[in-house]
Amino acid sequence: MQAMKIVESSMNEIDELEKKKHIINKEIEENKNIIRKYCTHSYIDNKCIYCGEKKIDIENFINS
C-alpha cells in the first residue's frame, strides 16, 4: 500500500512539473518573439551578434 502512495505522489509531481514546463516554454517563446521584434539585428555568418538568432529564423518570424 505504501508503495502505491509513493507511485501516485510521484505521478502527481510529474504532472505538476509538466504543467510548469509548458508555462515556461510558452514564456520563453513569448520572450523570443519580443527579442526578434525589437532587436536591431546585425549579422555575422547569418547569426545576429546581439540576440544570437539565425537570419532565417528572423525572416520566417517577419513573414509569419
mmCIF file of C-alpha atoms in Angstrom:
data_model
loop_
_atom_site.group_PDB
_atom_site.id
_atom_site.type_symbol
_atom_site.label_atom_id
_atom_site.label_comp_id
_atom_site.label_asym_id
_atom_site.label_seq_id
_atom_site.Cartn_x
_atom_site.Cartn_y
_atom_site.Cartn_z
ATOM 1 C CA MET A 1 0.000 0.000 0.000
ATOM 2 C CA GLN A 2 2.825 2.400 0.876
ATOM 3 C CA ALA A 3 4.464 1.735 -2.487
ATOM 4 C CA MET A 4 1.293 2.746 -4.348
ATOM 5 C CA LYS A 5 1.138 6.024 -2.404
ATOM 6 C CA ILE A 6 4.709 6.752 -3.424
ATOM 7 C CA VAL A 7 3.875 5.968 -7.058
ATOM 8 C CA GLU A 8 0.775 8.186 -7.005
ATOM 9 C CA SER A 9 2.699 11.007 -5.366
ATOM 10 C CA SER A 10 5.439 10.756 -7.973
ATOM 11 C CA MET A 11 2.911 10.727 -10.812
ATOM 12 C CA ASN A 12 1.213 13.825 -9.399
ATOM 13 C CA GLU A 13 4.561 15.558 -9.112
ATOM 14 C CA ILE A 14 5.357 14.709 -12.730
ATOM 15 C CA ASP A 15 2.008 16.163 -13.811
ATOM 16 C CA GLU A 16 2.714 19.397 -11.942
ATOM 17 C CA LEU A 17 6.196 19.643 -13.439
ATOM 18 C CA GLU A 18 4.803 19.076 -16.940
ATOM 19 C CA LYS A 19 2.360 21.946 -16.410
ATOM 20 C CA LYS A 20 5.179 24.205 -15.213
ATOM 21 C CA LYS A 21 7.309 23.138 -18.180
ATOM 22 C CA HIS A 22 4.522 24.077 -20.593
ATOM 23 C CA ILE A 23 4.136 27.506 -18.966
ATOM 24 C CA ILE A 24 7.898 28.130 -19.022
ATOM 25 C CA ASN A 25 8.179 27.086 -22.678
ATOM 26 C CA LYS A 26 5.345 29.475 -23.553
ATOM 27 C CA GLU A 27 7.073 32.319 -21.702
ATOM 28 C CA ILE A 28 10.363 31.537 -23.468
ATOM 29 C CA GLU A 29 8.663 31.689 -26.861
ATOM 30 C CA GLU A 30 6.969 34.994 -25.988
ATOM 31 C CA ASN A 31 10.310 36.477 -24.932
ATOM 32 C CA LYS A 32 11.989 35.222 -28.114
ATOM 33 C CA ASN A 33 9.270 36.961 -30.138
ATOM 34 C CA ILE A 34 9.914 40.211 -28.274
ATOM 35 C CA ILE A 35 13.637 39.891 -28.961
ATOM 36 C CA ARG A 36 13.022 39.120 -32.647
ATOM 37 C CA LYS A 37 10.739 42.135 -32.929
ATOM 38 C CA TYR A 38 12.843 44.761 -31.154
ATOM 39 C CA CYS A 39 16.464 43.712 -31.722
ATOM 40 C CA THR A 40 18.272 45.817 -34.338
ATOM 41 C CA HIS A 41 19.820 42.616 -35.823
ATOM 42 C CA SER A 42 23.324 42.861 -37.167
ATOM 43 C CA TYR A 43 24.524 39.627 -38.741
ATOM 44 C CA ILE A 44 27.847 37.854 -38.926
ATOM 45 C CA ASP A 45 27.768 34.423 -40.574
ATOM 46 C CA ASN A 46 23.938 34.618 -40.731
ATOM 47 C CA LYS A 47 23.661 34.983 -36.954
ATOM 48 C CA CYS A 48 22.714 38.159 -35.098
ATOM 49 C CA ILE A 49 25.580 39.405 -32.962
ATOM 50 C CA TYR A 50 23.143 40.882 -30.419
ATOM 51 C CA CYS A 51 20.448 38.271 -29.845
ATOM 52 C CA GLY A 52 22.053 35.177 -31.380
ATOM 53 C CA GLU A 53 19.089 34.370 -33.634
ATOM 54 C CA LYS A 54 19.737 32.964 -37.088
ATOM 55 C CA LYS A 55 18.858 35.188 -40.026
ATOM 56 C CA ILE A 56 16.468 32.601 -41.490
ATOM 57 C CA ASP A 57 14.579 32.394 -38.179
ATOM 58 C CA ILE A 58 14.166 36.173 -38.110
ATOM 59 C CA GLU A 59 12.969 36.207 -41.724
ATOM 60 C CA ASN A 60 10.471 33.431 -41.011
ATOM 61 C CA PHE A 61 9.202 35.353 -37.973
ATOM 62 C CA ILE A 62 8.761 38.534 -40.011
ATOM 63 C CA ASN A 63 6.964 36.658 -42.789
ATOM 64 C CA SER A 64 4.554 34.898 -40.428
#
